[in-house]
């Protein structure tokens, strides 16, 4: 079973993440940051990953530690749930339109983390959520999930739409990459023999 539970406690955050990579997209995300919870819901729903995230963070300071640390813990959970990655497709990509926004995401579950982020926001905040934290989440997620991840906003006026399109595009790419390859369900998808 491709499931994982991660707990991560620091002086700034106390996090519990549970995921099932073979789920149906059920979610229960409670971080104390409303917009971020909405984005995590999109990630779960469109990747078809059952996901539960709870976080008690130092929100009296700002949202930064909560968002970044959830990215770290979610990446760790993904790594644990994938195991040796036997049978996965490994690669995924998505070109996702959402109203005025158009975001392209491509990823490789290679074990070699690298983030290329070409997303500009037209506003510094979505309500009280700092838009720069979207990148911080994906930096933590890609680093600790061992993901080579490219995200590029090709168009977009509304910051909410751009952010949501980014989460959905990554989710759809992740869904494809995590699928079992029917032609190689018993093999690790690398000429190295490991990822």
mmCIF file with all atom_site columns, C-alpha atoms in Angstrom:
data_model
loop_
_atom_site.group_PDB
_atom_site.id
_atom_site.type_symbol
_atom_site.label_atom_id
_atom_site.label_alt_id
_atom_site.label_comp_id
_atom_site.label_asym_id
_atom_site.label_entity_id
_atom_site.label_seq_id
_atom_site.pdbx_PDB_ins_code
_atom_site.Cartn_x
_atom_site.Cartn_y
_atom_site.Cartn_z
_atom_site.occupancy
_atom_site.B_iso_or_equiv
_atom_site.pdbx_formal_charge
_atom_site.auth_seq_id
_atom_site.auth_comp_id
_atom_site.auth_asym_id
_atom_site.auth_atom_id
_atom_site.pdbx_PDB_model_num
ATOM 1   C CA . UNK A 1 1   ? 0.000   0.000  0.000   1.00 0.00 ? 1   UNK A CA 1
ATOM 2   C CA . UNK A 1 2   ? 1.358   3.392  -0.971  1.00 0.00 ? 2   UNK A CA 1
ATOM 3   C CA . UNK A 1 3   ? 0.520   5.233  2.224   1.00 0.00 ? 3   UNK A CA 1
ATOM 4   C CA . UNK A 1 4   ? 2.508   7.349  4.654   1.00 0.00 ? 4   UNK A CA 1
ATOM 5   C CA . UNK A 1 5   ? 2.125   9.280  7.876   1.00 0.00 ? 5   UNK A CA 1
ATOM 6   C CA . UNK A 1 6   ? 4.633   11.972 8.803   1.00 0.00 ? 6   UNK A CA 1
ATOM 7   C CA . UNK A 1 7   ? 4.803   14.038 11.962  1.00 0.00 ? 7   UNK A CA 1
ATOM 8   C CA . UNK A 1 8   ? 7.117   17.027 12.112  1.00 0.00 ? 8   UNK A CA 1
ATOM 9   C CA . UNK A 1 9   ? 7.457   19.216 15.174  1.00 0.00 ? 9   UNK A CA 1
ATOM 10  C CA . UNK A 1 10  ? 9.684   22.276 15.463  1.00 0.00 ? 10  UNK A CA 1
ATOM 11  C CA . UNK A 1 11  ? 9.647   25.404 17.591  1.00 0.00 ? 11  UNK A CA 1
ATOM 12  C CA . UNK A 1 12  ? 7.563   27.007 14.819  1.00 0.00 ? 12  UNK A CA 1
ATOM 13  C CA . UNK A 1 13  ? 5.149   24.304 13.641  1.00 0.00 ? 13  UNK A CA 1
ATOM 14  C CA . UNK A 1 14  ? 3.564   21.016 14.712  1.00 0.00 ? 14  UNK A CA 1
ATOM 15  C CA . UNK A 1 15  ? 2.457   19.057 11.634  1.00 0.00 ? 15  UNK A CA 1
ATOM 16  C CA . UNK A 1 16  ? 0.832   15.722 10.877  1.00 0.00 ? 16  UNK A CA 1
ATOM 17  C CA . UNK A 1 17  ? 0.441   14.553 7.268   1.00 0.00 ? 17  UNK A CA 1
ATOM 18  C CA . UNK A 1 18  ? -1.324  11.388 6.141   1.00 0.00 ? 18  UNK A CA 1
ATOM 19  C CA . UNK A 1 19  ? -1.466  10.452 2.462   1.00 0.00 ? 19  UNK A CA 1
ATOM 20  C CA . UNK A 1 20  ? -2.657  7.557  0.324   1.00 0.00 ? 20  UNK A CA 1
ATOM 21  C CA . UNK A 1 21  ? -1.300  7.713  -3.218  1.00 0.00 ? 21  UNK A CA 1
ATOM 22  C CA . UNK A 1 22  ? -3.966  5.287  -4.415  1.00 0.00 ? 22  UNK A CA 1
ATOM 23  C CA . UNK A 1 23  ? -6.862  7.296  -3.090  1.00 0.00 ? 23  UNK A CA 1
ATOM 24  C CA . UNK A 1 24  ? -9.770  9.106  -4.695  1.00 0.00 ? 24  UNK A CA 1
ATOM 25  C CA . UNK A 1 25  ? -8.836  12.677 -3.835  1.00 0.00 ? 25  UNK A CA 1
ATOM 26  C CA . UNK A 1 26  ? -10.444 12.888 -0.393  1.00 0.00 ? 26  UNK A CA 1
ATOM 27  C CA . UNK A 1 27  ? -9.016  15.634 1.797   1.00 0.00 ? 27  UNK A CA 1
ATOM 28  C CA . UNK A 1 28  ? -9.121  17.114 5.264   1.00 0.00 ? 28  UNK A CA 1
ATOM 29  C CA . UNK A 1 29  ? -6.610  19.956 5.428   1.00 0.00 ? 29  UNK A CA 1
ATOM 30  C CA . UNK A 1 30  ? -6.508  22.256 8.449   1.00 0.00 ? 30  UNK A CA 1
ATOM 31  C CA . UNK A 1 31  ? -3.478  24.530 8.696   1.00 0.00 ? 31  UNK A CA 1
ATOM 32  C CA . UNK A 1 32  ? -5.114  27.679 10.025  1.00 0.00 ? 32  UNK A CA 1
ATOM 33  C CA . UNK A 1 33  ? -4.434  29.419 6.696   1.00 0.00 ? 33  UNK A CA 1
ATOM 34  C CA . UNK A 1 34  ? -7.690  29.391 4.729   1.00 0.00 ? 34  UNK A CA 1
ATOM 35  C CA . UNK A 1 35  ? -6.347  30.049 1.242   1.00 0.00 ? 35  UNK A CA 1
ATOM 36  C CA . UNK A 1 36  ? -3.553  27.523 1.715   1.00 0.00 ? 36  UNK A CA 1
ATOM 37  C CA . UNK A 1 37  ? -6.045  24.869 2.860   1.00 0.00 ? 37  UNK A CA 1
ATOM 38  C CA . UNK A 1 38  ? -8.006  25.546 -0.336  1.00 0.00 ? 38  UNK A CA 1
ATOM 39  C CA . UNK A 1 39  ? -4.836  24.982 -2.392  1.00 0.00 ? 39  UNK A CA 1
ATOM 40  C CA . UNK A 1 40  ? -4.006  21.743 -0.550  1.00 0.00 ? 40  UNK A CA 1
ATOM 41  C CA . UNK A 1 41  ? -7.570  20.589 -1.237  1.00 0.00 ? 41  UNK A CA 1
ATOM 42  C CA . UNK A 1 42  ? -6.967  21.204 -4.953  1.00 0.00 ? 42  UNK A CA 1
ATOM 43  C CA . UNK A 1 43  ? -3.692  19.281 -4.827  1.00 0.00 ? 43  UNK A CA 1
ATOM 44  C CA . UNK A 1 44  ? -5.371  16.254 -3.239  1.00 0.00 ? 44  UNK A CA 1
ATOM 45  C CA . UNK A 1 45  ? -8.465  16.327 -5.428  1.00 0.00 ? 45  UNK A CA 1
ATOM 46  C CA . UNK A 1 46  ? -6.697  16.638 -8.759  1.00 0.00 ? 46  UNK A CA 1
ATOM 47  C CA . UNK A 1 47  ? -3.812  14.260 -7.952  1.00 0.00 ? 47  UNK A CA 1
ATOM 48  C CA . UNK A 1 48  ? -6.309  11.679 -6.618  1.00 0.00 ? 48  UNK A CA 1
ATOM 49  C CA . UNK A 1 49  ? -4.285  11.488 -3.413  1.00 0.00 ? 49  UNK A CA 1
ATOM 50  C CA . UNK A 1 50  ? -6.200  11.088 -0.165  1.00 0.00 ? 50  UNK A CA 1
ATOM 51  C CA . UNK A 1 51  ? -4.655  13.713 2.088   1.00 0.00 ? 51  UNK A CA 1
ATOM 52  C CA . UNK A 1 52  ? -5.031  14.876 5.649   1.00 0.00 ? 52  UNK A CA 1
ATOM 53  C CA . UNK A 1 53  ? -2.857  17.749 6.880   1.00 0.00 ? 53  UNK A CA 1
ATOM 54  C CA . UNK A 1 54  ? -3.059  19.360 10.287  1.00 0.00 ? 54  UNK A CA 1
ATOM 55  C CA . UNK A 1 55  ? -0.719  22.096 11.389  1.00 0.00 ? 55  UNK A CA 1
ATOM 56  C CA . UNK A 1 56  ? -0.444  24.304 14.418  1.00 0.00 ? 56  UNK A CA 1
ATOM 57  C CA . UNK A 1 57  ? 1.941   27.056 13.454  1.00 0.00 ? 57  UNK A CA 1
ATOM 58  C CA . UNK A 1 58  ? 3.165   30.420 14.657  1.00 0.00 ? 58  UNK A CA 1
ATOM 59  C CA . UNK A 1 59  ? 0.527   32.301 12.673  1.00 0.00 ? 59  UNK A CA 1
ATOM 60  C CA . UNK A 1 60  ? 0.830   35.246 15.067  1.00 0.00 ? 60  UNK A CA 1
ATOM 61  C CA . UNK A 1 61  ? 4.117   35.934 13.253  1.00 0.00 ? 61  UNK A CA 1
ATOM 62  C CA . UNK A 1 62  ? 2.951   35.162 9.695   1.00 0.00 ? 62  UNK A CA 1
ATOM 63  C CA . UNK A 1 63  ? 2.011   32.243 7.442   1.00 0.00 ? 63  UNK A CA 1
ATOM 64  C CA . UNK A 1 64  ? 5.535   31.552 6.175   1.00 0.00 ? 64  UNK A CA 1
ATOM 65  C CA . UNK A 1 65  ? 6.628   28.771 8.556   1.00 0.00 ? 65  UNK A CA 1
ATOM 66  C CA . UNK A 1 66  ? 3.300   26.965 8.251   1.00 0.00 ? 66  UNK A CA 1
ATOM 67  C CA . UNK A 1 67  ? 3.307   26.962 4.438   1.00 0.00 ? 67  UNK A CA 1
ATOM 68  C CA . UNK A 1 68  ? 6.984   26.065 4.055   1.00 0.00 ? 68  UNK A CA 1
ATOM 69  C CA . UNK A 1 69  ? 6.956   23.351 6.725   1.00 0.00 ? 69  UNK A CA 1
ATOM 70  C CA . UNK A 1 70  ? 3.805   21.727 5.337   1.00 0.00 ? 70  UNK A CA 1
ATOM 71  C CA . UNK A 1 71  ? 5.593   21.579 1.978   1.00 0.00 ? 71  UNK A CA 1
ATOM 72  C CA . UNK A 1 72  ? 8.532   19.851 3.655   1.00 0.00 ? 72  UNK A CA 1
ATOM 73  C CA . UNK A 1 73  ? 6.342   17.341 5.526   1.00 0.00 ? 73  UNK A CA 1
ATOM 74  C CA . UNK A 1 74  ? 4.211   16.606 2.471   1.00 0.00 ? 74  UNK A CA 1
ATOM 75  C CA . UNK A 1 75  ? 7.361   15.982 0.414   1.00 0.00 ? 75  UNK A CA 1
ATOM 76  C CA . UNK A 1 76  ? 8.645   13.612 3.094   1.00 0.00 ? 76  UNK A CA 1
ATOM 77  C CA . UNK A 1 77  ? 5.318   11.764 3.101   1.00 0.00 ? 77  UNK A CA 1
ATOM 78  C CA . UNK A 1 78  ? 5.404   11.441 -0.691  1.00 0.00 ? 78  UNK A CA 1
ATOM 79  C CA . UNK A 1 79  ? 8.929   10.005 -0.571  1.00 0.00 ? 79  UNK A CA 1
ATOM 80  C CA . UNK A 1 80  ? 7.926   7.482  2.089   1.00 0.00 ? 80  UNK A CA 1
ATOM 81  C CA . UNK A 1 81  ? 4.719   6.456  0.304   1.00 0.00 ? 81  UNK A CA 1
ATOM 82  C CA . UNK A 1 82  ? 6.469   5.904  -3.057  1.00 0.00 ? 82  UNK A CA 1
ATOM 83  C CA . UNK A 1 83  ? 8.967   3.462  -1.545  1.00 0.00 ? 83  UNK A CA 1
ATOM 84  C CA . UNK A 1 84  ? 11.421  2.256  -4.204  1.00 0.00 ? 84  UNK A CA 1
ATOM 85  C CA . UNK A 1 85  ? 9.141   3.702  -6.952  1.00 0.00 ? 85  UNK A CA 1
ATOM 86  C CA . UNK A 1 86  ? 8.771   0.318  -8.609  1.00 0.00 ? 86  UNK A CA 1
ATOM 87  C CA . UNK A 1 87  ? 6.213   0.428  -11.411 1.00 0.00 ? 87  UNK A CA 1
ATOM 88  C CA . UNK A 1 88  ? 5.516   4.156  -11.493 1.00 0.00 ? 88  UNK A CA 1
ATOM 89  C CA . UNK A 1 89  ? 5.377   6.112  -14.737 1.00 0.00 ? 89  UNK A CA 1
ATOM 90  C CA . UNK A 1 90  ? 7.819   8.605  -13.131 1.00 0.00 ? 90  UNK A CA 1
ATOM 91  C CA . UNK A 1 91  ? 7.172   11.608 -15.414 1.00 0.00 ? 91  UNK A CA 1
ATOM 92  C CA . UNK A 1 92  ? 4.140   13.850 -15.641 1.00 0.00 ? 92  UNK A CA 1
ATOM 93  C CA . UNK A 1 93  ? 3.129   17.131 -17.171 1.00 0.00 ? 93  UNK A CA 1
ATOM 94  C CA . UNK A 1 94  ? 0.056   19.306 -17.501 1.00 0.00 ? 94  UNK A CA 1
ATOM 95  C CA . UNK A 1 95  ? -0.950  22.470 -19.307 1.00 0.00 ? 95  UNK A CA 1
ATOM 96  C CA . UNK A 1 96  ? -3.800  23.785 -17.200 1.00 0.00 ? 96  UNK A CA 1
ATOM 97  C CA . UNK A 1 97  ? -6.162  26.649 -18.048 1.00 0.00 ? 97  UNK A CA 1
ATOM 98  C CA . UNK A 1 98  ? -8.187  28.354 -15.345 1.00 0.00 ? 98  UNK A CA 1
ATOM 99  C CA . UNK A 1 99  ? -10.104 31.351 -16.634 1.00 0.00 ? 99  UNK A CA 1
ATOM 100 C CA . UNK A 1 100 ? -7.446  33.988 -17.410 1.00 0.00 ? 100 UNK A CA 1
ATOM 101 C CA . UNK A 1 101 ? -4.588  31.836 -16.090 1.00 0.00 ? 101 UNK A CA 1
ATOM 102 C CA . UNK A 1 102 ? -2.605  29.247 -18.011 1.00 0.00 ? 102 UNK A CA 1
ATOM 103 C CA . UNK A 1 103 ? 0.044   27.267 -16.112 1.00 0.00 ? 103 UNK A CA 1
ATOM 104 C CA . UNK A 1 104 ? 2.372   24.548 -17.325 1.00 0.00 ? 104 UNK A CA 1
ATOM 105 C CA . UNK A 1 105 ? 3.846   22.027 -14.889 1.00 0.00 ? 105 UNK A CA 1
ATOM 106 C CA . UNK A 1 106 ? 6.274   19.204 -15.659 1.00 0.00 ? 106 UNK A CA 1
ATOM 107 C CA . UNK A 1 107 ? 7.898   16.904 -13.150 1.00 0.00 ? 107 UNK A CA 1
ATOM 108 C CA . UNK A 1 108 ? 10.155  13.917 -12.697 1.00 0.00 ? 108 UNK A CA 1
ATOM 109 C CA . UNK A 1 109 ? 10.008  11.787 -9.553  1.00 0.00 ? 109 UNK A CA 1
ATOM 110 C CA . UNK A 1 110 ? 13.735  11.219 -9.965  1.00 0.00 ? 110 UNK A CA 1
ATOM 111 C CA . UNK A 1 111 ? 14.938  11.612 -6.390  1.00 0.00 ? 111 UNK A CA 1
ATOM 112 C CA . UNK A 1 112 ? 16.926  14.631 -7.627  1.00 0.00 ? 112 UNK A CA 1
ATOM 113 C CA . UNK A 1 113 ? 15.179  17.739 -6.311  1.00 0.00 ? 113 UNK A CA 1
ATOM 114 C CA . UNK A 1 114 ? 15.234  20.849 -8.457  1.00 0.00 ? 114 UNK A CA 1
ATOM 115 C CA . UNK A 1 115 ? 12.677  23.639 -8.769  1.00 0.00 ? 115 UNK A CA 1
ATOM 116 C CA . UNK A 1 116 ? 12.339  25.932 -11.763 1.00 0.00 ? 116 UNK A CA 1
ATOM 117 C CA . UNK A 1 117 ? 9.742   28.578 -10.896 1.00 0.00 ? 117 UNK A CA 1
ATOM 118 C CA . UNK A 1 118 ? 8.605   31.024 -13.569 1.00 0.00 ? 118 UNK A CA 1
ATOM 119 C CA . UNK A 1 119 ? 5.449   32.385 -12.006 1.00 0.00 ? 119 UNK A CA 1
ATOM 120 C CA . UNK A 1 120 ? 4.800   36.094 -11.573 1.00 0.00 ? 120 UNK A CA 1
ATOM 121 C CA . UNK A 1 121 ? 1.847   37.296 -9.550  1.00 0.00 ? 121 UNK A CA 1
ATOM 122 C CA . UNK A 1 122 ? -0.028  40.506 -10.293 1.00 0.00 ? 122 UNK A CA 1
ATOM 123 C CA . UNK A 1 123 ? -0.698  41.108 -6.593  1.00 0.00 ? 123 UNK A CA 1
ATOM 124 C CA . UNK A 1 124 ? 1.460   40.609 -3.492  1.00 0.00 ? 124 UNK A CA 1
ATOM 125 C CA . UNK A 1 125 ? -1.435  39.096 -1.531  1.00 0.00 ? 125 UNK A CA 1
ATOM 126 C CA . UNK A 1 126 ? -4.585  37.055 -1.971  1.00 0.00 ? 126 UNK A CA 1
ATOM 127 C CA . UNK A 1 127 ? -6.648  38.421 0.896   1.00 0.00 ? 127 UNK A CA 1
ATOM 128 C CA . UNK A 1 128 ? -4.003  38.098 3.654   1.00 0.00 ? 128 UNK A CA 1
ATOM 129 C CA . UNK A 1 129 ? -2.000  35.290 2.005   1.00 0.00 ? 129 UNK A CA 1
ATOM 130 C CA . UNK A 1 130 ? 1.389   36.358 0.604   1.00 0.00 ? 130 UNK A CA 1
ATOM 131 C CA . UNK A 1 131 ? 1.621   35.123 -2.991  1.00 0.00 ? 131 UNK A CA 1
ATOM 132 C CA . UNK A 1 132 ? 5.386   34.565 -2.641  1.00 0.00 ? 132 UNK A CA 1
ATOM 133 C CA . UNK A 1 133 ? 4.548   31.678 -0.286  1.00 0.00 ? 133 UNK A CA 1
ATOM 134 C CA . UNK A 1 134 ? 3.281   29.599 -3.199  1.00 0.00 ? 134 UNK A CA 1
ATOM 135 C CA . UNK A 1 135 ? 6.879   29.221 -4.353  1.00 0.00 ? 135 UNK A CA 1
ATOM 136 C CA . UNK A 1 136 ? 8.012   28.483 -0.784  1.00 0.00 ? 136 UNK A CA 1
ATOM 137 C CA . UNK A 1 137 ? 5.549   25.606 -0.583  1.00 0.00 ? 137 UNK A CA 1
ATOM 138 C CA . UNK A 1 138 ? 6.712   24.074 -3.850  1.00 0.00 ? 138 UNK A CA 1
ATOM 139 C CA . UNK A 1 139 ? 10.372  24.561 -2.899  1.00 0.00 ? 139 UNK A CA 1
ATOM 140 C CA . UNK A 1 140 ? 9.880   22.528 0.283   1.00 0.00 ? 140 UNK A CA 1
ATOM 141 C CA . UNK A 1 141 ? 7.694   19.972 -1.470  1.00 0.00 ? 141 UNK A CA 1
ATOM 142 C CA . UNK A 1 142 ? 10.077  19.387 -4.384  1.00 0.00 ? 142 UNK A CA 1
ATOM 143 C CA . UNK A 1 143 ? 13.195  19.308 -2.199  1.00 0.00 ? 143 UNK A CA 1
ATOM 144 C CA . UNK A 1 144 ? 11.862  16.803 0.317   1.00 0.00 ? 144 UNK A CA 1
ATOM 145 C CA . UNK A 1 145 ? 9.853   14.838 -2.255  1.00 0.00 ? 145 UNK A CA 1
ATOM 146 C CA . UNK A 1 146 ? 12.913  14.419 -4.481  1.00 0.00 ? 146 UNK A CA 1
ATOM 147 C CA . UNK A 1 147 ? 11.077  16.014 -7.401  1.00 0.00 ? 147 UNK A CA 1
ATOM 148 C CA . UNK A 1 148 ? 12.487  17.831 -10.397 1.00 0.00 ? 148 UNK A CA 1
ATOM 149 C CA . UNK A 1 149 ? 9.671   20.338 -10.854 1.00 0.00 ? 149 UNK A CA 1
ATOM 150 C CA . UNK A 1 150 ? 9.162   23.039 -13.476 1.00 0.00 ? 150 UNK A CA 1
ATOM 151 C CA . UNK A 1 151 ? 6.234   25.437 -13.088 1.00 0.00 ? 151 UNK A CA 1
ATOM 152 C CA . UNK A 1 152 ? 5.585   28.278 -15.504 1.00 0.00 ? 152 UNK A CA 1
ATOM 153 C CA . UNK A 1 153 ? 2.678   30.715 -15.705 1.00 0.00 ? 153 UNK A CA 1
ATOM 154 C CA . UNK A 1 154 ? 2.131   31.421 -19.390 1.00 0.00 ? 154 UNK A CA 1
ATOM 155 C CA . UNK A 1 155 ? -0.741  33.831 -18.769 1.00 0.00 ? 155 UNK A CA 1
ATOM 156 C CA . UNK A 1 156 ? -2.779  35.216 -15.922 1.00 0.00 ? 156 UNK A CA 1
ATOM 157 C CA . UNK A 1 157 ? -4.307  38.401 -14.544 1.00 0.00 ? 157 UNK A CA 1
ATOM 158 C CA . UNK A 1 158 ? -5.955  37.248 -11.324 1.00 0.00 ? 158 UNK A CA 1
ATOM 159 C CA . UNK A 1 159 ? -3.494  36.122 -8.628  1.00 0.00 ? 159 UNK A CA 1
ATOM 160 C CA . UNK A 1 160 ? -5.964  33.630 -7.136  1.00 0.00 ? 160 UNK A CA 1
ATOM 161 C CA . UNK A 1 161 ? -6.418  31.986 -10.532 1.00 0.00 ? 161 UNK A CA 1
ATOM 162 C CA . UNK A 1 162 ? -2.660  31.812 -11.152 1.00 0.00 ? 162 UNK A CA 1
ATOM 163 C CA . UNK A 1 163 ? -1.983  30.226 -7.760  1.00 0.00 ? 163 UNK A CA 1
ATOM 164 C CA . UNK A 1 164 ? -4.834  27.745 -8.084  1.00 0.00 ? 164 UNK A CA 1
ATOM 165 C CA . UNK A 1 165 ? -3.836  26.831 -11.641 1.00 0.00 ? 165 UNK A CA 1
ATOM 166 C CA . UNK A 1 166 ? -0.294  26.155 -10.390 1.00 0.00 ? 166 UNK A CA 1
ATOM 167 C CA . UNK A 1 167 ? -1.513  23.771 -7.676  1.00 0.00 ? 167 UNK A CA 1
ATOM 168 C CA . UNK A 1 168 ? -3.892  22.032 -10.078 1.00 0.00 ? 168 UNK A CA 1
ATOM 169 C CA . UNK A 1 169 ? -1.267  21.702 -12.819 1.00 0.00 ? 169 UNK A CA 1
ATOM 170 C CA . UNK A 1 170 ? 1.235   20.173 -10.404 1.00 0.00 ? 170 UNK A CA 1
ATOM 171 C CA . UNK A 1 171 ? -1.495  17.879 -9.080  1.00 0.00 ? 171 UNK A CA 1
ATOM 172 C CA . UNK A 1 172 ? -2.387  16.593 -12.538 1.00 0.00 ? 172 UNK A CA 1
ATOM 173 C CA . UNK A 1 173 ? 1.272   16.074 -13.434 1.00 0.00 ? 173 UNK A CA 1
ATOM 174 C CA . UNK A 1 174 ? 1.799   14.251 -10.133 1.00 0.00 ? 174 UNK A CA 1
ATOM 175 C CA . UNK A 1 175 ? -1.229  12.054 -10.767 1.00 0.00 ? 175 UNK A CA 1
ATOM 176 C CA . UNK A 1 176 ? 0.211   10.930 -14.102 1.00 0.00 ? 176 UNK A CA 1
ATOM 177 C CA . UNK A 1 177 ? 3.716   10.349 -12.704 1.00 0.00 ? 177 UNK A CA 1
ATOM 178 C CA . UNK A 1 178 ? 2.443   8.232  -9.794  1.00 0.00 ? 178 UNK A CA 1
ATOM 179 C CA . UNK A 1 179 ? 0.316   5.942  -11.959 1.00 0.00 ? 179 UNK A CA 1
ATOM 180 C CA . UNK A 1 180 ? 1.430   2.354  -12.354 1.00 0.00 ? 180 UNK A CA 1
ATOM 181 C CA . UNK A 1 181 ? 2.899   1.723  -15.798 1.00 0.00 ? 181 UNK A CA 1
ATOM 182 C CA . UNK A 1 182 ? 0.931   -1.266 -17.159 1.00 0.00 ? 182 UNK A CA 1
ATOM 183 C CA . UNK A 1 183 ? 3.880   -2.299 -19.346 1.00 0.00 ? 183 UNK A CA 1
ATOM 184 C CA . UNK A 1 184 ? 6.474   -2.139 -16.540 1.00 0.00 ? 184 UNK A CA 1
ATOM 185 C CA . UNK A 1 185 ? 4.575   -2.562 -13.278 1.00 0.00 ? 185 UNK A CA 1
ATOM 186 C CA . UNK A 1 186 ? 7.414   -4.579 -11.709 1.00 0.00 ? 186 UNK A CA 1
ATOM 187 C CA . UNK A 1 187 ? 10.330  -2.376 -12.810 1.00 0.00 ? 187 UNK A CA 1
ATOM 188 C CA . UNK A 1 188 ? 12.008  0.703  -11.410 1.00 0.00 ? 188 UNK A CA 1
ATOM 189 C CA . UNK A 1 189 ? 11.792  3.319  -14.181 1.00 0.00 ? 189 UNK A CA 1
ATOM 190 C CA . UNK A 1 190 ? 15.512  3.999  -14.543 1.00 0.00 ? 190 UNK A CA 1
ATOM 191 C CA . UNK A 1 191 ? 18.447  2.427  -16.375 1.00 0.00 ? 191 UNK A CA 1
ATOM 192 C CA . UNK A 1 192 ? 20.336  2.804  -13.074 1.00 0.00 ? 192 UNK A CA 1
ATOM 193 C CA . UNK A 1 193 ? 18.076  0.241  -11.445 1.00 0.00 ? 193 UNK A CA 1
ATOM 194 C CA . UNK A 1 194 ? 17.110  2.653  -8.661  1.00 0.00 ? 194 UNK A CA 1
ATOM 195 C CA . UNK A 1 195 ? 15.712  6.115  -8.133  1.00 0.00 ? 195 UNK A CA 1
#
